[in-house]
CSV table of C-alpha atoms in Angstrom, one decimal:
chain,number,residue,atom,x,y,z
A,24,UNK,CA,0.0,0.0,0.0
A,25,UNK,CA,1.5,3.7,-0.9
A,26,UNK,CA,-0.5,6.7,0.3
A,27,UNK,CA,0.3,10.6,-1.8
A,28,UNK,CA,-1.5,13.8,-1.0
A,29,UNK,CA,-3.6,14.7,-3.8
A,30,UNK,CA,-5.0,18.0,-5.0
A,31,UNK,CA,-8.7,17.0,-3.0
A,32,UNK,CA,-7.1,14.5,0.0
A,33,UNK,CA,-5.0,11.6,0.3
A,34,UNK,CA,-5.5,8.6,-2.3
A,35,UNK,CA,-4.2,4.9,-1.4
A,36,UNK,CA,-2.7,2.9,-4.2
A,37,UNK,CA,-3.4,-0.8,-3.8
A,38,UNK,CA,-0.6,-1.9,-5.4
A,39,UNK,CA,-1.0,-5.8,-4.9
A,40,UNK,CA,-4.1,-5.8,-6.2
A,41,UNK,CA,-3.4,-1.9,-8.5
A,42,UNK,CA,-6.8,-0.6,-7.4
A,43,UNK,CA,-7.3,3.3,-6.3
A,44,UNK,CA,-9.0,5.0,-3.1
A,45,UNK,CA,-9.5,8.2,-1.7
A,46,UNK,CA,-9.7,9.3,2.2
A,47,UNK,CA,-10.8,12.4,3.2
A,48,UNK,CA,-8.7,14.6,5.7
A,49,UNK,CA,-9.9,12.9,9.1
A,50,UNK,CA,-9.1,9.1,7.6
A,51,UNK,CA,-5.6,10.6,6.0
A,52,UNK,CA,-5.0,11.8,9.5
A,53,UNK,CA,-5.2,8.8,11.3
A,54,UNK,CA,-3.3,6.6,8.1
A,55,UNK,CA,-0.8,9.1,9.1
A,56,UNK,CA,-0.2,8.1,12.7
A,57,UNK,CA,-0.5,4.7,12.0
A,58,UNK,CA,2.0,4.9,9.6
A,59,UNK,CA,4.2,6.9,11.5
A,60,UNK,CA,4.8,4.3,14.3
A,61,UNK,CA,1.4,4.9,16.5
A,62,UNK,CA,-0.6,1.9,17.9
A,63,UNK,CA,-4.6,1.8,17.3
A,64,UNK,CA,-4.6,3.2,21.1
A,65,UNK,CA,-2.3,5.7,21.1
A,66,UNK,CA,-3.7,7.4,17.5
A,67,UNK,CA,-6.8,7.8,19.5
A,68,UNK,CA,-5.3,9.9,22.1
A,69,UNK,CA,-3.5,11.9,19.7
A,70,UNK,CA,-6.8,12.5,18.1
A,71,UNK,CA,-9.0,12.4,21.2
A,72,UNK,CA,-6.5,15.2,22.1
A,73,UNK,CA,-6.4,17.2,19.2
A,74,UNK,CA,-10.4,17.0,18.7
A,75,UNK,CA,-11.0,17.6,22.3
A,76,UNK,CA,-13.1,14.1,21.9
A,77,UNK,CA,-13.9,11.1,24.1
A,78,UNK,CA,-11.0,8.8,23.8
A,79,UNK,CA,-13.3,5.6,23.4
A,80,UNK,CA,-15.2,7.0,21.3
A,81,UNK,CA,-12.4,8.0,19.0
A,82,UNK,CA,-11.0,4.4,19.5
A,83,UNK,CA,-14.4,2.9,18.2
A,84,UNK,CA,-13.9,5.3,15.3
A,85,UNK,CA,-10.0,4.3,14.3
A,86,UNK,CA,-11.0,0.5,14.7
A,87,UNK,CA,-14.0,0.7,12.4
A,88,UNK,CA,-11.9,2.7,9.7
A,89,UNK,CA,-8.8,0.1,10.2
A,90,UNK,CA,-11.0,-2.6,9.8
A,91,UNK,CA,-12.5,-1.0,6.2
A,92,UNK,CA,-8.6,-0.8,5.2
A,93,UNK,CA,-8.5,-4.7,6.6
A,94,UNK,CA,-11.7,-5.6,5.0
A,95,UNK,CA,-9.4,-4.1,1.6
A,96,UNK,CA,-6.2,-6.0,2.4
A,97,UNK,CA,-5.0,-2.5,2.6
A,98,UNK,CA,-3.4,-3.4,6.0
A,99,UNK,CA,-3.2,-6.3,8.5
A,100,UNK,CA,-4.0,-6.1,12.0
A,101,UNK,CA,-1.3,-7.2,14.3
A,102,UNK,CA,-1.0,-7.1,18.2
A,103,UNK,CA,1.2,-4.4,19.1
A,104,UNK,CA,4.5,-5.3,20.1
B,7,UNK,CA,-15.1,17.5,17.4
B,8,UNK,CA,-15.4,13.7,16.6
B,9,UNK,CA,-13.7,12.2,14.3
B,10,UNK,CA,-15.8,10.1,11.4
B,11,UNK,CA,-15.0,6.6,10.2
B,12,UNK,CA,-14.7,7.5,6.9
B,13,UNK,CA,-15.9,5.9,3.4
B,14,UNK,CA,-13.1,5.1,0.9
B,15,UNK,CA,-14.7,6.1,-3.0
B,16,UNK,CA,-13.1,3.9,-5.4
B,17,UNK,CA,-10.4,5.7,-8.7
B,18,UNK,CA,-9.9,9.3,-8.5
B,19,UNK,CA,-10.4,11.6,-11.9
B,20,UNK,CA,-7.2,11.9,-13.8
B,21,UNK,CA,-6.7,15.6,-13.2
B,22,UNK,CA,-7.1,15.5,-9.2
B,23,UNK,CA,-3.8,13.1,-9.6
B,24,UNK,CA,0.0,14.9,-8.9
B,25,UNK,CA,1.2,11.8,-11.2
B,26,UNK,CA,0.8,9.0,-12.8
B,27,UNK,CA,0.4,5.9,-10.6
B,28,UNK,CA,1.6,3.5,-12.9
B,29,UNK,CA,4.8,4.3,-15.3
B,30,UNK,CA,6.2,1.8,-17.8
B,31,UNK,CA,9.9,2.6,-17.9
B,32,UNK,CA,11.1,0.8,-21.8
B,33,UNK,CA,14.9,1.3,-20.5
B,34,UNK,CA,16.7,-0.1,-23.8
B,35,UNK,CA,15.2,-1.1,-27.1
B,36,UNK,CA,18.2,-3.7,-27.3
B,37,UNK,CA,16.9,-7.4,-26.6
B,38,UNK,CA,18.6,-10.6,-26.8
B,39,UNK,CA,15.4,-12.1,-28.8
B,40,UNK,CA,14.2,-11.0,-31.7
B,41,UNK,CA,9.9,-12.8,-30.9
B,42,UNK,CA,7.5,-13.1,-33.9
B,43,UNK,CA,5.2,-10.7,-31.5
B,44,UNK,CA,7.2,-8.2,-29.9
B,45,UNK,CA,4.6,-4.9,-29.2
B,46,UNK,CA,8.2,-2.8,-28.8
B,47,UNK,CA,9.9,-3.9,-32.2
B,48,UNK,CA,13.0,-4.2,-30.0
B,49,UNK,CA,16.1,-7.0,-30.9
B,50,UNK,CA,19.6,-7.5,-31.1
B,51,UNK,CA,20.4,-4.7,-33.0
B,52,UNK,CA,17.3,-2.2,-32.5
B,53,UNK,CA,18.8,-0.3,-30.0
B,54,UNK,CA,17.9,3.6,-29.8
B,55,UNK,CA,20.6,5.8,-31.4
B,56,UNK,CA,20.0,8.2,-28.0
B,57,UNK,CA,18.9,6.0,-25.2
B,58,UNK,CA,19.0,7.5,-22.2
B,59,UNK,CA,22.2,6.9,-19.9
B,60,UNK,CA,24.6,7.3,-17.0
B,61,UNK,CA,23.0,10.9,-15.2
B,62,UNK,CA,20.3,11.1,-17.4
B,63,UNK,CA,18.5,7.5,-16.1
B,64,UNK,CA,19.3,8.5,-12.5
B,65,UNK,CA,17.5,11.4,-12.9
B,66,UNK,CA,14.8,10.1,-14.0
B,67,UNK,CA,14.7,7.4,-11.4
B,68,UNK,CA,14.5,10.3,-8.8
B,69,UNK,CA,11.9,12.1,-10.6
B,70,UNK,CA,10.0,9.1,-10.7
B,71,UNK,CA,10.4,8.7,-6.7
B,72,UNK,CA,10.0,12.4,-6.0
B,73,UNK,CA,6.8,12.4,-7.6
B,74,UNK,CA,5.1,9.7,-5.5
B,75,UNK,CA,4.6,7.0,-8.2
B,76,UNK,CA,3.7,3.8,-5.9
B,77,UNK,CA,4.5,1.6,-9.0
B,78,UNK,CA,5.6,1.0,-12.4
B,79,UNK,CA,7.3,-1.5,-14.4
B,80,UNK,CA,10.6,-1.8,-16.2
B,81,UNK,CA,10.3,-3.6,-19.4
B,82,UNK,CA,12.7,-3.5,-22.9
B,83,UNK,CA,14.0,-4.9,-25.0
B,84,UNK,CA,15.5,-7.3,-22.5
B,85,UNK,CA,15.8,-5.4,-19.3
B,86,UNK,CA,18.4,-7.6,-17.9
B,87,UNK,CA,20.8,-6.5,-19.9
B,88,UNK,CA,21.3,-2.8,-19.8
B,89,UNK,CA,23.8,-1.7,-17.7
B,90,UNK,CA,22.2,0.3,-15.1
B,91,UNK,CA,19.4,-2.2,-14.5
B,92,UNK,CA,20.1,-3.4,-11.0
B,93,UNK,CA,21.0,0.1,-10.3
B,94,UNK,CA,17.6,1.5,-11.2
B,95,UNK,CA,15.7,-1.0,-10.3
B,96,UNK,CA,17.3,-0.8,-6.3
B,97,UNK,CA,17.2,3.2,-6.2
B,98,UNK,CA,13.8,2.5,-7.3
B,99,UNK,CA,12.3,-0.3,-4.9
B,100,UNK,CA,14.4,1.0,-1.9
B,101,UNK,CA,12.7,4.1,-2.4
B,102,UNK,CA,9.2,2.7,-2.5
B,103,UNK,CA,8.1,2.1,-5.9
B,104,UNK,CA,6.4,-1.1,-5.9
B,105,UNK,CA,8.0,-2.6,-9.1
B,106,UNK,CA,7.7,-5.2,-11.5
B,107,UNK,CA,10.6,-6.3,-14.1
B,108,UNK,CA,9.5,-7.9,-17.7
B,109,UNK,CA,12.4,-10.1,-19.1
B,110,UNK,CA,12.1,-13.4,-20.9
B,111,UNK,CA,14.3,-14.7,-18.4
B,112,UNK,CA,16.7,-16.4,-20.6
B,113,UNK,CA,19.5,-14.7,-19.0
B,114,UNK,CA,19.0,-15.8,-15.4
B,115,UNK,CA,21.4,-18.2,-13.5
B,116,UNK,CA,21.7,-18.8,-9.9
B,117,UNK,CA,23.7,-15.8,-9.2
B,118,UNK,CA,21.2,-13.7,-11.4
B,119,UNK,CA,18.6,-14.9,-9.1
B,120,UNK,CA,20.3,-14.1,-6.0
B,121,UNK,CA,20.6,-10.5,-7.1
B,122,UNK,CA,17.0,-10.1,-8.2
B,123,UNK,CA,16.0,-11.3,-5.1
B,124,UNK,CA,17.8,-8.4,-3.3
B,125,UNK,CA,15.9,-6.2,-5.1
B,126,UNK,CA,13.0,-6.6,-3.6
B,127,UNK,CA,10.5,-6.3,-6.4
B,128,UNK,CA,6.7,-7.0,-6.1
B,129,UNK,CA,7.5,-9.9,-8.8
B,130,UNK,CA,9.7,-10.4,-11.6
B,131,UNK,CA,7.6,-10.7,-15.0
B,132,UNK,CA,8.8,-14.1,-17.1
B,133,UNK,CA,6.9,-14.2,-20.4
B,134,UNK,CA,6.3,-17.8,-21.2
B,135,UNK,CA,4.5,-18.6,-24.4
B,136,UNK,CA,4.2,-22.2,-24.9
B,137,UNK,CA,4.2,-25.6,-23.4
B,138,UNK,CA,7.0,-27.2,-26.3
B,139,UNK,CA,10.2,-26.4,-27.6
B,140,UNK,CA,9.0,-26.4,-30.5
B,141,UNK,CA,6.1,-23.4,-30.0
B,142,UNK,CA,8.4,-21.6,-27.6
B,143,UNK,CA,11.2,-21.5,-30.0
B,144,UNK,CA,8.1,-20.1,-33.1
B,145,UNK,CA,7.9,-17.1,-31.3
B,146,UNK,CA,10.7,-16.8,-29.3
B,147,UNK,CA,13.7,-16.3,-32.6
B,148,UNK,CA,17.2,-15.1,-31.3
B,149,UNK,CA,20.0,-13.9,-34.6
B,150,UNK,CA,20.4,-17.6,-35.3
B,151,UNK,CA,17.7,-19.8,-34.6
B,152,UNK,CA,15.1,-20.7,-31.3
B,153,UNK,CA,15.6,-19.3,-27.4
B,154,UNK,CA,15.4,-22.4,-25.5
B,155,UNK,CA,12.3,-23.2,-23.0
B,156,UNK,CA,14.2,-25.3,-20.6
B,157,UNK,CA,16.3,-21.6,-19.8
B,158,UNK,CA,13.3,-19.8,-18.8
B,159,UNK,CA,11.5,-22.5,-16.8
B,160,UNK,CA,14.4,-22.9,-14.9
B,161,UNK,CA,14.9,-19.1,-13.8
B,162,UNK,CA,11.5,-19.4,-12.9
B,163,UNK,CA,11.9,-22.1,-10.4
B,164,UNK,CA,15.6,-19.9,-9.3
B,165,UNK,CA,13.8,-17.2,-8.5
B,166,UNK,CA,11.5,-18.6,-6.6
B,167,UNK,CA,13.5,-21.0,-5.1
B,168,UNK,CA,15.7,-17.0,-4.2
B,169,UNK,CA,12.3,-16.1,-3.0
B,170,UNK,CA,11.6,-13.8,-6.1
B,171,UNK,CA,7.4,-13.2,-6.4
B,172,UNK,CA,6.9,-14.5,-10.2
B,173,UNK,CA,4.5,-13.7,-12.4
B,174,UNK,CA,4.3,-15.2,-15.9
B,175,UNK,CA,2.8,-13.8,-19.0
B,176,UNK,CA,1.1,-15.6,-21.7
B,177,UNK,CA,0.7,-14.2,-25.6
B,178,UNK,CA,-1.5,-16.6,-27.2
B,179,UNK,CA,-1.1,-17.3,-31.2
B,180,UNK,CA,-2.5,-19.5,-33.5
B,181,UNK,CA,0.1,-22.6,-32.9
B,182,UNK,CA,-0.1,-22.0,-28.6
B,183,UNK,CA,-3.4,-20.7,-27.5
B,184,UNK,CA,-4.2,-24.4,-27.0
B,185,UNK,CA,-0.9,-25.1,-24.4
B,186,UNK,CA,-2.8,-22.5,-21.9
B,187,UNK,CA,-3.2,-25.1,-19.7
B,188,UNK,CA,0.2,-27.0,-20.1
B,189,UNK,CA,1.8,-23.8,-19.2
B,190,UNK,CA,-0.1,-23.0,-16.1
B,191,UNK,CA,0.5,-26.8,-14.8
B,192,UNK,CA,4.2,-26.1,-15.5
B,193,UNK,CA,5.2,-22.5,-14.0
B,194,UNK,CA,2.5,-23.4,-11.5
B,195,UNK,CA,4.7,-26.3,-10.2
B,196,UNK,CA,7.8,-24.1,-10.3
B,197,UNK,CA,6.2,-21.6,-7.7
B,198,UNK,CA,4.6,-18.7,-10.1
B,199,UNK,CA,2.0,-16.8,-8.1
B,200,UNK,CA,0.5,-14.7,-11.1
B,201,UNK,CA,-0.8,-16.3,-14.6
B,202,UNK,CA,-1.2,-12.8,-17.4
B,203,UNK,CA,-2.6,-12.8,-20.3
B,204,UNK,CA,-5.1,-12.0,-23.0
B,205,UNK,CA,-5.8,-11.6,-26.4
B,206,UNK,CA,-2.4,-10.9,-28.5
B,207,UNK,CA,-2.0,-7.4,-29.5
B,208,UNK,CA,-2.5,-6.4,-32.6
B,209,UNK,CA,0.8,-3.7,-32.6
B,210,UNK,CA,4.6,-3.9,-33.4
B,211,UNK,CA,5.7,-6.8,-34.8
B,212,UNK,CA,2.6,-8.7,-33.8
B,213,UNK,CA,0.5,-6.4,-36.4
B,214,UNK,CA,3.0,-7.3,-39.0
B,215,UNK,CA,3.0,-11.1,-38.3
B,216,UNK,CA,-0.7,-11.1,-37.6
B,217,UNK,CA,-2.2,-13.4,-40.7
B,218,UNK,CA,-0.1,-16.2,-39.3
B,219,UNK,CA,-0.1,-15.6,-35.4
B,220,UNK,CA,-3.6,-14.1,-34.8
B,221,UNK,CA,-5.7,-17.0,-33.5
B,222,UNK,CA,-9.2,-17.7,-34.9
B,223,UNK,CA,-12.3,-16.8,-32.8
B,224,UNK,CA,-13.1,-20.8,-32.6
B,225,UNK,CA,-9.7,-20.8,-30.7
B,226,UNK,CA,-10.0,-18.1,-28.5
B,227,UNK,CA,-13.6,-19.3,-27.1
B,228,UNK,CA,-11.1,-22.7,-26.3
B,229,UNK,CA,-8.9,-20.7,-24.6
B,230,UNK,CA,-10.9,-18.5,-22.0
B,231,UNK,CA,-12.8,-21.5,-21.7
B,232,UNK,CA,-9.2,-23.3,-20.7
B,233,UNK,CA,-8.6,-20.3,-18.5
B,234,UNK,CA,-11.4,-20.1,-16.3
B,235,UNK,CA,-11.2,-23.6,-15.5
B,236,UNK,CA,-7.7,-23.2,-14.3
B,237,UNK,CA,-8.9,-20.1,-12.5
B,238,UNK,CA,-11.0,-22.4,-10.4
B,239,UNK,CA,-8.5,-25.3,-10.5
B,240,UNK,CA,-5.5,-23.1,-8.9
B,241,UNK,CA,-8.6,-20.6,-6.7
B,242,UNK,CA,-5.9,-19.4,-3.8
B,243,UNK,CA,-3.0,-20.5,-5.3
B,244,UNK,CA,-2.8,-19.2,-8.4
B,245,UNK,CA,-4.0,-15.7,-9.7
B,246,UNK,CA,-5.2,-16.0,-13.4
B,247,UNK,CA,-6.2,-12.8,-14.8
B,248,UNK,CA,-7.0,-12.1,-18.2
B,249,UNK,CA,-8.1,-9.1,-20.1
B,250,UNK,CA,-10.3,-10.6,-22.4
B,251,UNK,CA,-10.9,-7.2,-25.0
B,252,UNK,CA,-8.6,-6.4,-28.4
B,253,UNK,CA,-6.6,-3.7,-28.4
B,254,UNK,CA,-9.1,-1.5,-30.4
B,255,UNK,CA,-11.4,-1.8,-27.5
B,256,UNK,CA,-8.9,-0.7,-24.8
B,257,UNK,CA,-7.3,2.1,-27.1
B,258,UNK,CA,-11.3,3.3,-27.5
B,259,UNK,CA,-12.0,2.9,-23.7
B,260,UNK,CA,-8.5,4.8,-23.1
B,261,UNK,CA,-9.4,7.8,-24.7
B,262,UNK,CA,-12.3,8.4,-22.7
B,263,UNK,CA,-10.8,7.0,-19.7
B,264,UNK,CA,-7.5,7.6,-19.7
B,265,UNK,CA,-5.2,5.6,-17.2
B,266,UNK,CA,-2.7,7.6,-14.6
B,267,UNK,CA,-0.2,5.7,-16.6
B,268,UNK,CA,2.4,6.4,-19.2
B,269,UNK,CA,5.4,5.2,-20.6
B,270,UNK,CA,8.5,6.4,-21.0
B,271,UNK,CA,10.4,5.3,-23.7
B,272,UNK,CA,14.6,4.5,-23.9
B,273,UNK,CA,15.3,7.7,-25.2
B,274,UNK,CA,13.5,9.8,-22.3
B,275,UNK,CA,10.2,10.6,-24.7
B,276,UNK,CA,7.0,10.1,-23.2
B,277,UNK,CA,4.4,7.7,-24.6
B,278,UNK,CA,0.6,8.4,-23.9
B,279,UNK,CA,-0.2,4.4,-24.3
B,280,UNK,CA,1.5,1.2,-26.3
B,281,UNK,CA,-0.8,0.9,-28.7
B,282,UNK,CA,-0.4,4.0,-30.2
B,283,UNK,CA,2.1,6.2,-31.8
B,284,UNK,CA,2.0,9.6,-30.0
B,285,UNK,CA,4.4,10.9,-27.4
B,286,UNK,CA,3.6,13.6,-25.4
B,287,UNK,CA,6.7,15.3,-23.3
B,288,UNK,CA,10.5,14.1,-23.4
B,289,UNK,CA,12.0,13.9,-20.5
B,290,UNK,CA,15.7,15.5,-21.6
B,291,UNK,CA,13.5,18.7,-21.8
B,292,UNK,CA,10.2,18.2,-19.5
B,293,UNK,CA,10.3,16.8,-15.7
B,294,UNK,CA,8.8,14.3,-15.0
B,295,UNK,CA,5.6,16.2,-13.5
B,296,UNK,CA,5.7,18.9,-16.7
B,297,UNK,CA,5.3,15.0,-18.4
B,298,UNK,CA,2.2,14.4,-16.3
B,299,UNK,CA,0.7,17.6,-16.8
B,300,UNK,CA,1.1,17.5,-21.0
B,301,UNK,CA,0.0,13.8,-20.2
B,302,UNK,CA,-3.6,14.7,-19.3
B,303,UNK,CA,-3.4,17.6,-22.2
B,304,UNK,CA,-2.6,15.4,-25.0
B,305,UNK,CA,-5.8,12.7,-23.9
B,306,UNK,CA,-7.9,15.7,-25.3
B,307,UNK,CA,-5.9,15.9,-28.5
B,308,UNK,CA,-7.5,16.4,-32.1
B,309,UNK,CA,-5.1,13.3,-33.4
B,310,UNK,CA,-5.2,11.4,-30.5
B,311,UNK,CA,-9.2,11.6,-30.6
B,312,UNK,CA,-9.2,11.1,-34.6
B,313,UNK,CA,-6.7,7.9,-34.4
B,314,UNK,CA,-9.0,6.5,-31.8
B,315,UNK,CA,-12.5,7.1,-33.4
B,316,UNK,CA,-11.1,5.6,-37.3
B,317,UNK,CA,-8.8,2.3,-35.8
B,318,UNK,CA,-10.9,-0.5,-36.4
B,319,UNK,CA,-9.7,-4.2,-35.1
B,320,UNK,CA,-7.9,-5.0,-38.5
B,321,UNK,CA,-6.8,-1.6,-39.0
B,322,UNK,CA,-3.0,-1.6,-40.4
B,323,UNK,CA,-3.1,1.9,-38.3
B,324,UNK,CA,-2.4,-0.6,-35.0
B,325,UNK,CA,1.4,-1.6,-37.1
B,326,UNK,CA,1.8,2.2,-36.7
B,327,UNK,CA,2.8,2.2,-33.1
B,328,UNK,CA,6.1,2.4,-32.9
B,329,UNK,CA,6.5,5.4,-35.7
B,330,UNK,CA,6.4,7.6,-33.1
B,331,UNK,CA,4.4,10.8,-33.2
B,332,UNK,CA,5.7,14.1,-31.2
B,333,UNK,CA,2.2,16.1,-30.4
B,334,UNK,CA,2.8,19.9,-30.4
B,335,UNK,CA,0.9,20.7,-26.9
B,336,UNK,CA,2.1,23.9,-27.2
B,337,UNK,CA,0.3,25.3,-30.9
B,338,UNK,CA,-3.1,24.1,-32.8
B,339,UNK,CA,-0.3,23.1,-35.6
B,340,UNK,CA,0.2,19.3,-35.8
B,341,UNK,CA,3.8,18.4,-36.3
B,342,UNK,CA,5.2,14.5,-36.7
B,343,UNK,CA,8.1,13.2,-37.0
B,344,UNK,CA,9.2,9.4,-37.0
């Protein structure tokens, strides 16, 4: 999976399987802490923080759009080490 | 504020794209076969008089990674043996460009294998195009005679055996559309993951060979027939994917859907799509993104729309591909040059 800023958001290039998507600005932001290192948990306190949000609730939210990426084989779910 | 699990929308339009998302890379025209079918004309002797080299290629390896292409290919001629090739094709994969190499693999040995597999490519491309000697050797001619099958089939179980993804590619003809099958069974055993193919295209030498290679519509009903059983035969162990259209109906589909793809030729020009003649940018004058940009332009094209609408499946237009066509993006005036 490869992920590039795009003139409206941030697209995903499946290349495994060569398909396209698009994210909005919220799902680019959390790709981005996941990518950058962050476990499920801690990219919703970074965002729970940033938003001024309920932490589980923003954890229910970063699960349900890593499992749509899953669903994809756009990423695999590991436990964190 | 509360953050929204959000939807992912399936292919962005061309023109919300920085790049292209896919770029062939044609690095040398020169090929140690001279095949019945080759779409690129290349051979022995067909190198470019100005293929690109040395600082040139690395630059545009770098504009390719500073752009944010996620994948592309490198094809020939014979990829294997141009002199920058495991240069390139490292800078390239170690700097995230998912990549895929086209070679007819009669130039791998052990050691070969070993290298490739450092690479870290997402596979290595073998084009395999018959079950016998003696069909392999009809298309596959070298300067004196027939490129031998037992070669590739064994780089094909080297690089896996290295670890190398492999992906094999099928063009079917008149005398091998009906050793579909053998061939799966065979690079199947050796440890190929991917099975290509489709109808043979009518361009390059293929278009000139065509009254002898193309193979009858009785055949090719025997041969998707042949493939979707083996799709179901090797289900999860096996990808089989065919295209199953000619290469009238892509070229039409193209030009009113173009693909965030291009390729770029050996000498650094920038072709729109194989199967037809035009170029668009060069990269010894345009970056790499100015390429993109004249990319999208050129789609929209009087020529390009006029080629389009007249090629017909048996058009001797589709022979045409490789008398390349510079498109002035710049003025209303058409200028060519071969």
């Amino acid at each position: 999976m490869k992920v590039r800023e795009e003139k409206r958001g941030t697209v995903i290039f499946d290349t495994l399987n060569e398909k396209v998507y698009t994210i909005n600005e919220t799902g680019a932001g959390i790709l981005k802490l996941l990518l950058s290192g962050n476990t499920l948990d801690g990219t919703a306190k970074i965002l729970a923080q940033d938003y001024n949000s309920d932490e589980a609730a923003v954890r229910s939210d970063v699960i349900q759009f890593v499992d749509e990426l899953a669903a994809r084989s756009l990423v695999n779910k590991v436990p964190a080490t | 504020m509360s953050v929204e699990t959000e939807e992912l929308s399936e292919e962005p339009s061309l023109d919300d794209l920085t790049g292209p998302y896919y770029v062939a890379w044609w690095i040398t025209n020169r090929c140690n076969l001279l095949c019945v079918h080759c779409i690129n004309d290349s051979g022995p002797f067909h190198q470019f008089d100005n293929e690109l080299a040395g600082e040139e290629i690395e630059r545009v390896a770098r504009q390719i990674v500073e752009l944010g292409v996620p994948q592309g290919s490198i094809t020939g001629g014979e990829p294997l043996i141009h002199k920058d090739f495991f240069k390139v094709a490292a800078y390239l994969s170690d700097n995230g460009v998912s990549l895929n190499v086209e070679t007819d693999a009669q130039l791998i040995n052990r050691e070969t294998a070993r290298r490739i597999a450092r690479l870290n490519l997402r596979a290595m491309q073998v084009s395999v195009d018959g079950a016998t000697q003696s069909t392999y050797g009809l298309m596959r001619r070298t300067t004196t005679g027939s490129a031998e099958l037992f070669r590739v089939l064994d780089a094909i179980r080297m690089l896996a055996e290295e670890g190398v993804r492999v992906s094999v590619n099928f063009v079917p003809t008149r005398f091998s559309a009906n050793e579909v099958g053998q061939v799966i069974d065979a690079v199947a055993a050796l440890g190929a993951k991917t099975f290509y193919t489709g109808r043979i295209m009518r361009v390059g030498r293929a278009a000139m060979n065509w009254k002898w290679l193309a193979p009858t519509e009785a055949q090719y009903q025997g041969f998707f027939a042949t493939l979707n059983q083996k799709a179901k035969e090797y289900s999860g162990r096996v990808r089989i994917i065919y295209y199953p259209y000619t290469v009238t109906h892509e070229l039409k589909f193209r030009t009113e859907n173009p693909a965030a793809s291009f390729v770029i030729l050996p000498n650094g020009k920038v072709k729109m799509i194989a199967s037809m003649p035009f170029l668009c940018a060069d990269l010894r004058r345009h970056s790499l993104a100015e390429a993109w940009e004249r990319y999208k332009i050129a789609w929209k094209h009087p020529m390009v729309r006029e080629f389009s609408e007249k090629v017909k499946d048996d058009d001797p237009m589709l022979a045409s591909n490789n008398s390349f066509v510079e498109l002035d993006l710049e003025q209303p005036v058409i200028q060519s040059k071969v």
